[in-house]
Coordinates of C-alpha atoms in Angstrom, one line a residue:
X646 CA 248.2 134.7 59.7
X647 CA 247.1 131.8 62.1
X648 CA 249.0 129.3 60.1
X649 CA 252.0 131.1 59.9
X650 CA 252.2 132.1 63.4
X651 CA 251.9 128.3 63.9
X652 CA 254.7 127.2 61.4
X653 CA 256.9 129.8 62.6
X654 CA 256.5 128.4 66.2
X655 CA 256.6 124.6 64.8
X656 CA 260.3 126.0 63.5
X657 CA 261.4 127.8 66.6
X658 CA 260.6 124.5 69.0
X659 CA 262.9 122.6 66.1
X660 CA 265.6 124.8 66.1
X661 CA 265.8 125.3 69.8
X662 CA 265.6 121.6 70.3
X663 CA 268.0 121.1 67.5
X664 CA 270.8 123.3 68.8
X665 CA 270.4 122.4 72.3
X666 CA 270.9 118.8 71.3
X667 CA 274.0 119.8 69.3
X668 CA 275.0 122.0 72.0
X669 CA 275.1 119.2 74.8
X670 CA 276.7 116.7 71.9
X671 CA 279.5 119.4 71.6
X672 CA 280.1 120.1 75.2
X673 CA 277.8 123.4 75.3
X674 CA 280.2 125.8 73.7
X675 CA 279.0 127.2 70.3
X676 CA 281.3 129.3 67.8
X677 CA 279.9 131.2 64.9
X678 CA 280.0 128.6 62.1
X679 CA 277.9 126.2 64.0
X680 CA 275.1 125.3 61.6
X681 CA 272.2 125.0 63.8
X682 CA 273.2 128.2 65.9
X683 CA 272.7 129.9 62.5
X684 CA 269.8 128.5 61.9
X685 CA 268.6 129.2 64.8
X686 CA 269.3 133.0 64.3
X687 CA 267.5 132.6 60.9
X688 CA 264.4 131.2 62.5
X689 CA 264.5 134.0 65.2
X690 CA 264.9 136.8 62.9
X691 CA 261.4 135.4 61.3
X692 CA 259.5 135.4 64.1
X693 CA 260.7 139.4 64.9
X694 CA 260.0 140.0 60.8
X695 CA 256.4 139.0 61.3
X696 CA 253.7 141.0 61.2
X697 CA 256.4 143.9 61.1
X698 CA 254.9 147.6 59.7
X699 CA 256.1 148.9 56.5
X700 CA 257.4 152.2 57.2
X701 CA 257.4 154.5 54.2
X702 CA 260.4 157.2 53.8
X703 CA 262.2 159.3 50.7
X704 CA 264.5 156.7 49.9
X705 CA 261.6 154.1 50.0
X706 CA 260.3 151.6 51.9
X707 CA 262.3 150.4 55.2
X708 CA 260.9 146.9 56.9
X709 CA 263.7 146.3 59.7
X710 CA 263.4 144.5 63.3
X711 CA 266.1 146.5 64.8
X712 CA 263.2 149.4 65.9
X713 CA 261.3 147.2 68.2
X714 CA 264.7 145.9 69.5
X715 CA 265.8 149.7 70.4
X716 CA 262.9 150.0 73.0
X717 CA 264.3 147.6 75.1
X718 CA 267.2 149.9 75.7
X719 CA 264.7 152.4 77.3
X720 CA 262.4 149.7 79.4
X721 CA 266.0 147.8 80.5
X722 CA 268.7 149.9 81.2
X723 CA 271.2 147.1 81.6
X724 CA 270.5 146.6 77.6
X725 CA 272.0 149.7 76.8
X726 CA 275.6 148.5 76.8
X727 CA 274.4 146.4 73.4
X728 CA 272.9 149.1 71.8
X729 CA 275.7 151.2 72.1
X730 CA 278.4 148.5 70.8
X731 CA 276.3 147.8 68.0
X732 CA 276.0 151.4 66.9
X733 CA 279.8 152.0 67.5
X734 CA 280.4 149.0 64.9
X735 CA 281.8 150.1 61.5
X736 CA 281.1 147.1 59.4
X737 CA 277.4 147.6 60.0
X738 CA 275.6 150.2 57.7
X739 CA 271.9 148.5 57.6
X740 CA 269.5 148.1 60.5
X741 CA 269.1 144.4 59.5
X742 CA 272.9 143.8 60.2
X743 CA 272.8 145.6 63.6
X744 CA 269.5 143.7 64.7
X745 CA 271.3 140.8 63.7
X746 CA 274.5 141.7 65.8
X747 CA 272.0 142.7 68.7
X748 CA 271.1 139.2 68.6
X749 CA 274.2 137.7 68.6
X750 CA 275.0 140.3 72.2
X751 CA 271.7 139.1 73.8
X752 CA 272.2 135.9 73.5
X753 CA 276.5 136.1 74.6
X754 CA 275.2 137.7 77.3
X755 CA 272.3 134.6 78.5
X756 CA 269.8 137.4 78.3
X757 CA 268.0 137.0 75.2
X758 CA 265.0 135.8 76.9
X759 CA 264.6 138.5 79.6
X760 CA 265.0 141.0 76.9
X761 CA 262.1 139.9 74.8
X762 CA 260.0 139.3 77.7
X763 CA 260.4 142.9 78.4
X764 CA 259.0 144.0 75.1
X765 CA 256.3 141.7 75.1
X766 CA 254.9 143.0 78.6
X767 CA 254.9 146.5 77.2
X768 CA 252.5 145.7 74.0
X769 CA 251.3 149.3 73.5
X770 CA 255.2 150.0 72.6
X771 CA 255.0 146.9 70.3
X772 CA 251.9 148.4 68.1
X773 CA 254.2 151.1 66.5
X774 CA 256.1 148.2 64.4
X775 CA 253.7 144.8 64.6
X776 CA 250.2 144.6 63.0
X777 CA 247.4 143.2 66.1
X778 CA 247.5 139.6 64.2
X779 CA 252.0 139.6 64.1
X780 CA 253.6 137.1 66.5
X781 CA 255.2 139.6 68.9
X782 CA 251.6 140.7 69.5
X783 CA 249.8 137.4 70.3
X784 CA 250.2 134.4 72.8
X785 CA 252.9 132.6 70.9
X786 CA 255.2 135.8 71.7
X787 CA 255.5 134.7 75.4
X788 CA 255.8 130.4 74.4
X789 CA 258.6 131.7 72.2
X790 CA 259.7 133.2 75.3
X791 CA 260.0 130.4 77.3
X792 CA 261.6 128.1 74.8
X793 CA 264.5 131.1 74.7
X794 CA 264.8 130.6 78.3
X795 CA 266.5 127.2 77.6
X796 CA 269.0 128.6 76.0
X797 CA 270.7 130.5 79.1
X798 CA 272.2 126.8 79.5
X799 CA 274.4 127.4 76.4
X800 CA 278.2 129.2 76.2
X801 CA 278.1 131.1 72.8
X802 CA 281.5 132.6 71.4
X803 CA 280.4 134.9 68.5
X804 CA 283.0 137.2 67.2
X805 CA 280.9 140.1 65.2
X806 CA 284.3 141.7 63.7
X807 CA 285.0 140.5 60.0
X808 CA 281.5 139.1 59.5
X809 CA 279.1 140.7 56.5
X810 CA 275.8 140.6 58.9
X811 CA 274.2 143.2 56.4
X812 CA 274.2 141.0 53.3
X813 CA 273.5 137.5 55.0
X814 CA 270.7 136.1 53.0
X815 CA 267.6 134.7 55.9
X816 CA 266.9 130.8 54.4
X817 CA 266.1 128.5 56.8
X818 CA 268.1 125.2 55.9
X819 CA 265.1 122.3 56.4
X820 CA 267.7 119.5 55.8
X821 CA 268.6 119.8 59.9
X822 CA 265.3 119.4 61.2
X823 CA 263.9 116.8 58.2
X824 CA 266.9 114.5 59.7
X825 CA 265.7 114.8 63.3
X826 CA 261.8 113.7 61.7
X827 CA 263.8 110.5 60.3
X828 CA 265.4 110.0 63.8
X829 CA 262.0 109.7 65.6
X830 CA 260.1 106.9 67.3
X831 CA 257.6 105.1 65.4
X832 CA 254.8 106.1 68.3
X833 CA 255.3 109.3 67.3
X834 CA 254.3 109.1 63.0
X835 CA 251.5 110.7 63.2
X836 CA 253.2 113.7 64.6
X837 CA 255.9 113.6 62.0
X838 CA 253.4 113.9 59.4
X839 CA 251.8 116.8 60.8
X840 CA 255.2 118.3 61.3
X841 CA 256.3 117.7 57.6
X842 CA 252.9 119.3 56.4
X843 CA 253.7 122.3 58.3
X844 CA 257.0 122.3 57.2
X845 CA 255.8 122.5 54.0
X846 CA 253.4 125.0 54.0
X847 CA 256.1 127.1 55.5
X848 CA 258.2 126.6 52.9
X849 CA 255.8 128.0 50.2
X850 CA 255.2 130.9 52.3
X851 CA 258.7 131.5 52.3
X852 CA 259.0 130.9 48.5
X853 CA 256.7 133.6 48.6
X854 CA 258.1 135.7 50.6
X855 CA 261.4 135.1 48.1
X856 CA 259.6 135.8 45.1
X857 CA 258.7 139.0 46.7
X858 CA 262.2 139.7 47.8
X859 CA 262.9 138.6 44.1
X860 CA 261.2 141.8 42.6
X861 CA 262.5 144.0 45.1
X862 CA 266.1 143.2 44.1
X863 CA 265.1 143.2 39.9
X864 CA 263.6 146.6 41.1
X865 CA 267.1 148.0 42.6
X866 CA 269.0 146.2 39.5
X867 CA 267.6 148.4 37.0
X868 CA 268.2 151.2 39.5
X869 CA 271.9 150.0 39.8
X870 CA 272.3 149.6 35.8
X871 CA 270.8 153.3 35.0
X872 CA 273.3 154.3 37.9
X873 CA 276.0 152.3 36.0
X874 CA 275.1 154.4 32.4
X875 CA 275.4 157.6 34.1
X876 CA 278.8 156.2 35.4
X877 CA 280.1 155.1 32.2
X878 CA 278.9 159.4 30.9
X879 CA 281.2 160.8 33.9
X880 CA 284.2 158.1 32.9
X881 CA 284.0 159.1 29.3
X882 CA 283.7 162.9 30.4
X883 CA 286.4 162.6 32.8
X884 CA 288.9 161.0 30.0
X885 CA 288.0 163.8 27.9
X886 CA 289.2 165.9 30.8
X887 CA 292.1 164.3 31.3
X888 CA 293.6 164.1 27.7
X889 CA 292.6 168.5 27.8
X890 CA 294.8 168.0 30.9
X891 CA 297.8 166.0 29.2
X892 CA 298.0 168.7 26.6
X893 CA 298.0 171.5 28.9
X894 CA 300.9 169.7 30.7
X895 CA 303.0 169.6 27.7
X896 CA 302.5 173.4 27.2
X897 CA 303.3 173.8 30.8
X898 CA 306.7 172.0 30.5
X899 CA 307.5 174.3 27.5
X900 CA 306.8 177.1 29.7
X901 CA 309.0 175.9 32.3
X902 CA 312.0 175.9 29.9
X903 CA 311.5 178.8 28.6
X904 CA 311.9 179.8 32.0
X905 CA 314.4 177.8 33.1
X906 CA 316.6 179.5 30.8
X907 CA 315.9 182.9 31.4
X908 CA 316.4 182.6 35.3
X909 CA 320.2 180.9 34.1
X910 CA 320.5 184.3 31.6
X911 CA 318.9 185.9 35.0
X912 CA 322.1 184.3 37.3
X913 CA 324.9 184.7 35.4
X914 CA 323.8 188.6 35.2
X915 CA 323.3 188.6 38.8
X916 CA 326.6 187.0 39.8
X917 CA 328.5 189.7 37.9
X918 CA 326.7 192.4 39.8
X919 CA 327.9 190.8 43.2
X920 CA 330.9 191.2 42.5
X921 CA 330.9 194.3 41.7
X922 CA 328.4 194.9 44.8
X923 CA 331.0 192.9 46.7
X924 CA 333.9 195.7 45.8
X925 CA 331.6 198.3 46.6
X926 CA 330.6 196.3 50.5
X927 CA 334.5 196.1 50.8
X928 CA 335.2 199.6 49.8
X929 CA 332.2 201.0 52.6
X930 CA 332.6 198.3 55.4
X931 CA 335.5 200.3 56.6
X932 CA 333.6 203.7 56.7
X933 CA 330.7 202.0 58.2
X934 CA 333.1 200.4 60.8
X935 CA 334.4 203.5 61.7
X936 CA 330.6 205.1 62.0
X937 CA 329.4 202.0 64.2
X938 CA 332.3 202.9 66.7
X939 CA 330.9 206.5 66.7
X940 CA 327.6 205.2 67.2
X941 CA 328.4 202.7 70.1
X942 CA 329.7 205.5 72.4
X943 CA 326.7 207.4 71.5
X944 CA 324.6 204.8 72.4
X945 CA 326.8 204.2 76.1
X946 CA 325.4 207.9 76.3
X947 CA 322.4 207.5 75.7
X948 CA 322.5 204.7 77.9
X949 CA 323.6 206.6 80.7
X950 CA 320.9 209.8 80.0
X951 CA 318.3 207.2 79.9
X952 CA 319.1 205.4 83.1
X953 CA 319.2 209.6 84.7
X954 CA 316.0 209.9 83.4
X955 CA 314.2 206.8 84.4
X956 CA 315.8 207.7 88.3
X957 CA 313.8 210.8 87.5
X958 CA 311.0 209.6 86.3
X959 CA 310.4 207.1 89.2
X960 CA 310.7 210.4 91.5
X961 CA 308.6 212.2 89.8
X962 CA 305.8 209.2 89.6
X963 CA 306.7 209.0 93.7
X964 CA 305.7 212.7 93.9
X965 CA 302.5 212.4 91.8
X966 CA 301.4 209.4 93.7
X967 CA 302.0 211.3 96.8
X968 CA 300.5 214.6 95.3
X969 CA 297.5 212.1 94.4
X970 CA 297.1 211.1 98.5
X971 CA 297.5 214.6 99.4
X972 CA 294.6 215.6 96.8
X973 CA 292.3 213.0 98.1
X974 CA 292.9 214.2 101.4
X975 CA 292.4 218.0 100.7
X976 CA 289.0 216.5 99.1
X977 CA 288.0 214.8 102.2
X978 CA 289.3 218.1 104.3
X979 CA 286.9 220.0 101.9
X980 CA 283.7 217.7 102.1
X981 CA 284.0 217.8 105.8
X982 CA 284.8 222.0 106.0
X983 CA 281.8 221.6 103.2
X984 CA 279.9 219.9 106.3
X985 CA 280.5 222.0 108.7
X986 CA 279.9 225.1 107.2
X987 CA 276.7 224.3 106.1
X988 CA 276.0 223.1 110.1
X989 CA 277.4 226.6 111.1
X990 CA 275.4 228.2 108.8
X991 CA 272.1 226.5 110.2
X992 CA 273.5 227.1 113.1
X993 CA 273.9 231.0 112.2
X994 CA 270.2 231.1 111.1
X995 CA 269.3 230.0 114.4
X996 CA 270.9 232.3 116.1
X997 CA 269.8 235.1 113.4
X998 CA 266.1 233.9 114.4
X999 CA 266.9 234.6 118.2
X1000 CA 268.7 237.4 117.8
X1001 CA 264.8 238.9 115.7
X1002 CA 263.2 237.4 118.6
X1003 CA 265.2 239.6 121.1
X1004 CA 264.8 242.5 118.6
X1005 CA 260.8 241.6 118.9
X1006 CA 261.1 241.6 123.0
X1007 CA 263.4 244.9 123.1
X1008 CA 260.4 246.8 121.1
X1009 CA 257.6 245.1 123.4
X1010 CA 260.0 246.4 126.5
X1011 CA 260.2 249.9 124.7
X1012 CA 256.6 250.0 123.8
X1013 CA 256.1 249.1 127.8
X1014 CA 258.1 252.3 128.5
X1015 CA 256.0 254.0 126.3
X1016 CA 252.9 253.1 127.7
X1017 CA 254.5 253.6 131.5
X1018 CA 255.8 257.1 130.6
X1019 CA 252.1 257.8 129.3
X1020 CA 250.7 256.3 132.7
X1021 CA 253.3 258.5 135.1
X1022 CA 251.6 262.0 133.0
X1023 CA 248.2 260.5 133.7
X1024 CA 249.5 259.9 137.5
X1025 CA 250.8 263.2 137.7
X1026 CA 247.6 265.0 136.5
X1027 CA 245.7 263.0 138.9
X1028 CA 248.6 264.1 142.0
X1029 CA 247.9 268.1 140.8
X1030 CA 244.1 267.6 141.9
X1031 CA 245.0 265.7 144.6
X1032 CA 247.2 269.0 145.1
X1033 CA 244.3 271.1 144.5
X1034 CA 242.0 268.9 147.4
X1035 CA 244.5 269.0 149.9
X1036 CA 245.4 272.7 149.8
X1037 CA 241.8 272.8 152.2
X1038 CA 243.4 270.5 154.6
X1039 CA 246.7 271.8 155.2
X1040 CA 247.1 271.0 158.5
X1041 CA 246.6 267.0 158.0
X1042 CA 248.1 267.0 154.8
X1043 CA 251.3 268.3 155.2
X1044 CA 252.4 265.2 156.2
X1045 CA 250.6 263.9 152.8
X1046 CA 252.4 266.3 150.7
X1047 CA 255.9 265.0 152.4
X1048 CA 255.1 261.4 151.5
X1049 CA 253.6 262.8 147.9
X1050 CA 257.3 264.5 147.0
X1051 CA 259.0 261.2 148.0
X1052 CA 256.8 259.2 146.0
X1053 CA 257.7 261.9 143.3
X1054 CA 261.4 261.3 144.4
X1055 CA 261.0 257.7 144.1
X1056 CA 258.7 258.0 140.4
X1057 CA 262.0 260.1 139.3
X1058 CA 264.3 257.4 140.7
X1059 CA 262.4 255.0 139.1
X1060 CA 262.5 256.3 135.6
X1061 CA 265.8 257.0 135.8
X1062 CA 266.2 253.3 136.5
X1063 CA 264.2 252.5 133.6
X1064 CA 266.0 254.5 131.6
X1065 CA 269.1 253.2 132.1
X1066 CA 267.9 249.8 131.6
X1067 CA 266.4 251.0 128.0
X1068 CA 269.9 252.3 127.4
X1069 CA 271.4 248.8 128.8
X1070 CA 269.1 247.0 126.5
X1071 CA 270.2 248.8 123.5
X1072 CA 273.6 248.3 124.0
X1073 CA 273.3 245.2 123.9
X1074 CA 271.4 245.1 120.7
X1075 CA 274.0 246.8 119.5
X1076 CA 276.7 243.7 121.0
X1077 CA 274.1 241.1 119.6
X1078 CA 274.8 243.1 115.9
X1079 CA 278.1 243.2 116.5
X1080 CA 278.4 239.4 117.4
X1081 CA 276.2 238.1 114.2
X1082 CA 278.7 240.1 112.0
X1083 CA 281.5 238.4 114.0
X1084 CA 279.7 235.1 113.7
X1085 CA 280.0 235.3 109.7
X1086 CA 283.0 236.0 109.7
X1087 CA 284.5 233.9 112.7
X1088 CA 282.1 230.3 112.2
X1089 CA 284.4 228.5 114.8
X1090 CA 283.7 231.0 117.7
X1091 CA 279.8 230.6 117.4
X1092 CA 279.4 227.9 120.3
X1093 CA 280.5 230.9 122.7
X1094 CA 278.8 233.5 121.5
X1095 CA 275.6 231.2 121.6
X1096 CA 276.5 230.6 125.0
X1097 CA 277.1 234.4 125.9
X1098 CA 273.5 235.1 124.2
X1099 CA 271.8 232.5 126.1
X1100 CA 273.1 234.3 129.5
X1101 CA 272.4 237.6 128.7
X1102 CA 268.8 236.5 127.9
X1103 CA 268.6 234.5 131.1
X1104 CA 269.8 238.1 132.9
X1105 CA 267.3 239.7 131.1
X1106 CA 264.6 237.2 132.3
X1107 CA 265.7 237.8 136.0
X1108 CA 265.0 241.5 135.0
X1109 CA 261.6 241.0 133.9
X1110 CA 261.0 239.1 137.3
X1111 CA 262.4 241.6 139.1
X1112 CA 260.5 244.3 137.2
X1113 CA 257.2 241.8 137.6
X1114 CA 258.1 241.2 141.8
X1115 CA 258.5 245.2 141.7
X1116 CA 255.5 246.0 140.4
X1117 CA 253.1 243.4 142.3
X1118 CA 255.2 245.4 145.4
X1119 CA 253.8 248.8 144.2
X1120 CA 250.5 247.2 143.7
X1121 CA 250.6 246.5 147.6
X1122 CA 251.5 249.7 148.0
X1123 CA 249.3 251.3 146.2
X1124 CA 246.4 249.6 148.1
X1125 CA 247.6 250.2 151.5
X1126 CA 248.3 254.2 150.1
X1127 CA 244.8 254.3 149.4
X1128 CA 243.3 252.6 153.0
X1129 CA 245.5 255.4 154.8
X1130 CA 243.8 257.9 153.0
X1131 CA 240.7 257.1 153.2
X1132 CA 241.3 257.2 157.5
X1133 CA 242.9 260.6 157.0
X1134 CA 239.5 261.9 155.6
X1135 CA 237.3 260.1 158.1
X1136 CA 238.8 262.8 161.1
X1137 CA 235.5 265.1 162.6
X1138 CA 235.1 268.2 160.3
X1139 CA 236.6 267.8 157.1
X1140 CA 234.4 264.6 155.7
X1141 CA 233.3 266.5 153.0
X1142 CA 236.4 267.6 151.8
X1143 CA 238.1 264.5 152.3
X1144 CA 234.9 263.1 149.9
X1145 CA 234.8 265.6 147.0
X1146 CA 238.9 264.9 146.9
X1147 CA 238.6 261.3 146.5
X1148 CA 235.8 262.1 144.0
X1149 CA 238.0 264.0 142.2
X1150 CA 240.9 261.5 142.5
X1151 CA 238.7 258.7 141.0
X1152 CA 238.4 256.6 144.5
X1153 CA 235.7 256.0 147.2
X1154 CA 236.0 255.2 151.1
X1155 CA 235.1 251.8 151.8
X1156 CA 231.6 251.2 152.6
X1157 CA 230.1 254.3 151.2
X1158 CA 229.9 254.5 147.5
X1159 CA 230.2 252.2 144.9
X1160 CA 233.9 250.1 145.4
X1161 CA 237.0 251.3 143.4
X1162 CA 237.6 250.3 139.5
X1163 CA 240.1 247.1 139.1
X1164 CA 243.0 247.9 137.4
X1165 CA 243.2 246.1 134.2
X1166 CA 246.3 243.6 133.1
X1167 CA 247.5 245.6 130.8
X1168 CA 247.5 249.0 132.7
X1169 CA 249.2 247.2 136.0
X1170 CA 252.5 247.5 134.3
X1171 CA 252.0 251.3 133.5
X1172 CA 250.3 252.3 137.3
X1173 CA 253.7 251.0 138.9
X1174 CA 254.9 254.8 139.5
X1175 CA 251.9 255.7 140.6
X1176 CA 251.9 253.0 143.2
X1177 CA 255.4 254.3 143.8
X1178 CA 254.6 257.6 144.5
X1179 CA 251.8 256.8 147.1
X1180 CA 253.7 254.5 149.1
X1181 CA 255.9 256.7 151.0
X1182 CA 252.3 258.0 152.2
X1183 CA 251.4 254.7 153.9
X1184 CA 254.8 254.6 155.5
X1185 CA 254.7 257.7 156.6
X1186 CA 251.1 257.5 158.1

């Protein structure tokens, strides 16, 4: 691998120094025929062929540089302008041809050497296609490098359309550079002979190589002449075919006569019936003229009835549009009635729940009574043994018994107050019944009967403070009833009596005796005609 690698470098100084010579001889403008130029693309396509991986496929083994040369289209973007053009050509179908062409791009576009210096930097790409010992891979990759670099002096005018790049046979023509070995100084002989040497073990390495290639193509000849036999089957089945074909022609031109001549029998009949139809198409265009005038005033008409109607029918689709708005209002009336009715109706069971409330309160007030009614007997009882105790002291109690019947007055007065106020009370029960059933059936007027509730219970609070500033007044009087009578029954002489009567009327003089029993909270609302009736007493006294 060494001395190839050497020879192959040997060739490419040659060739480069060969085509620059010619180059500068010609006035550095190349065209495709130039010899050395090809050479020189010969030589190249060498060095990128060795050490190059055999990569195995269905249709057999594939050995092509143009892989290798596709990575630079990814490392250098401005590279991929080639790529592209060489793909989009239609002469080339083998990737020798378009790593051939690619060559020809690089090296139009004085970029040949920048492109391979690329791919030789990025070695771990490389090792995919080259063995470790190929040129590519090694030091002589980058020298070859920088003898390319010379070549950015030269103006090459390559026209890739028309040429066969795919079947261009690689032989490097040794008669150019043996010529230039002539030319040389006779310093340099030594050299020369080294050079020749080279040359020639290149040369057998190549024949080599050849042989090799040699095989190969014996290999695909046999291929092409089994290829061929099956060929020469299909032509002989396919004139078979044909002559089945010829004969099925004529019997298809037979046919066709036979036709032919029935479709004339076919015409002639034909013709005599339209002429007969035509008699006939005479004889009824006249009715059917006649008919078609009947039938174009029907159709004015019609025309007429249908214009009526379509007025109508634009009406009637103004009326269902409208009835359409009026139905989505009425729906929007409804959800908001909806709404409302069930705010009334919360509303109404708000009300309902005050209205058991007052119900509640107005059988508290009439249990009160109750309990006061109860209280006045008690009072009454307790005025008889007064009665009884004061009959001994008729003299001083006279003006007692005065003050007693206006108490008694007053204790009448009073209940018939409280009477009338029960009766008040119910009659308005009776007005708060009377508005619920008005309330369900009148929703709208429920603000002002709510209103007219909440007065009459603010009235009937003010009553209860009256009744409560009433009764703490017969509470005061009640007390100051009792001081005057204790006085009454300290007098000289009737001590005793006065005592056994306030015994038996449940009180006690100050001072003397244990002190008189507090009335309880819930009796002080029941003792208020009691209190009444003893405080004309203390007025009096």
């Amino acid at each position: 691998m060494m001395e190839e690698r050497a020879n192959l470098m040997h060739m490419m100084k040659l060739s480069v120094k060969v085509l620059l010579q010619s180059a500068l001889s010609l006035g550095r403008s190349l065209d495709a025929d130039h010899a050395p130029l090809q050479q020189f693309f010969v030589v190249m396509e060498h060095c990128l062929k060795h050490g190059l991986k055999v990569k195995k496929s269905f249709i057999g083994q594939n050995k092509s540089f143009f892989g290798p040369l596709e990575l630079v289209e990814k490392l250098c973007p401005e590279a991929s302008d080639i790529a592209t053009s060489v793909r989009n050509l239609p002469e080339l179908k083998t990737a020798v041809g378009r790593g051939r062409a690619w060559l020809y791009l690089a090296l139009m576009q004085k970029k040949l050497a920048d492109y391979l210096k690329v791919l030789i930097d990025n070695k771990h790409l490389l090792s995919e296609f080259y063995e470790p010992e190929a040129l590519m891979m090694e030091e002589e990759g980058m020298v070859i490098v920088g003898l390319l670099v010379g070549l950015n002096v030269l103006d090459a005018n390559l026209c890739l359309k028309g040429e066969d790049l795919d079947s261009q046979v690689g032989v490097i023509d040794f008669s150019l550079y043996l010529k230039d070995v002539q030319d040389l100084d006779g310093g340099k002989e030594h050299e020369r002979i080294t050079d020749v040497l080279d040359q020639k073990n290149y040369v057998e390495e190549l024949n080599r190589h050849l042989s090799c290639t040699v095989g190969d193509l014996q290999s695909k000849i046999d291929g092409l002449e089994k290829t061929n036999s099956k060929l020469q089957e299909e032509l002989s089945a396919a004139t078979d075919r044909i002559c089945s074909l010829q004969e099925e022609q004529q019997q298809l031109r037979e046919q066709n006569e036979l036709i032919r001549e029935r479709s004339e029998k076919s015409v002639e009949i034909t013709k005599q019936d339209t002429k007969v139809e035509l008699e006939t198409y005479k004889q009824t265009r006249q009715g059917l003229d006649e008919m078609y005038s009947d039938v174009w005033k029907q159709l004015k008409e019609e025309k007429k009835v249908r214009l009526e109607l379509e007025k109508e029918l634009e009406l009637q689709i103004g009326m269902k549009t409208e009835m359409e708005i009026a139905m989505k209002l009425l729906e929007k009336d409804t959800h908001e009635k909806q709404d409302t009715l069930v705010a009334l109706r919360q509303q109404l069971e708000e009300v309902k729940a005050i209205n058991l409330q007052m119900f509640h309160k107005v059988q508290n007030a009439e249990s009160c009574l109750q309990q006061k009614n109860e209280a006045i007997t008690s009072f009454e009882e307790k005025n008889n043994q007064v009665m009884s105790s004061m009959k001994q002291m008729e003299e001083r109690l006279q003006v007692s018994e005065r003050a007693r019947q206006g108490a008694e007055e007053r204790s009448h007065k009073l209940q018939q107050e409280l009477g009338g106020r029960t009766c008040a009370l119910q009659e308005q029960l009776s007005q708060l019944h009377e508005q619920c059933s008005s309330l369900e059936k009148e929703l709208k007027s429920e603000k002002e009967q709510r209103q007219a509730l909440q007065r009459e219970l603010q009235q009937e609070k003010d009553t209860s403070s009256l009744l409560r500033a009433e009764l703490q007044q017969v509470e005061g009087l009640k007390k100051a009833s009792g001081w005057s009578i204790l006085g009454a029954a300290g007098a000289p002489g009737r001590e005793g009596g006065v005592a056994e009567g306030l015994q038996r009327a449940g009180t006690s003089p100050p001072g003397n005796g244990p002190a008189p029993q507090p009335i309880k909270a819930e009796d002080g609302r029941h003792q208020r005609s009691k209190q009444g009736a003893e405080g004309p007493y203390v007025a009096e006294g």
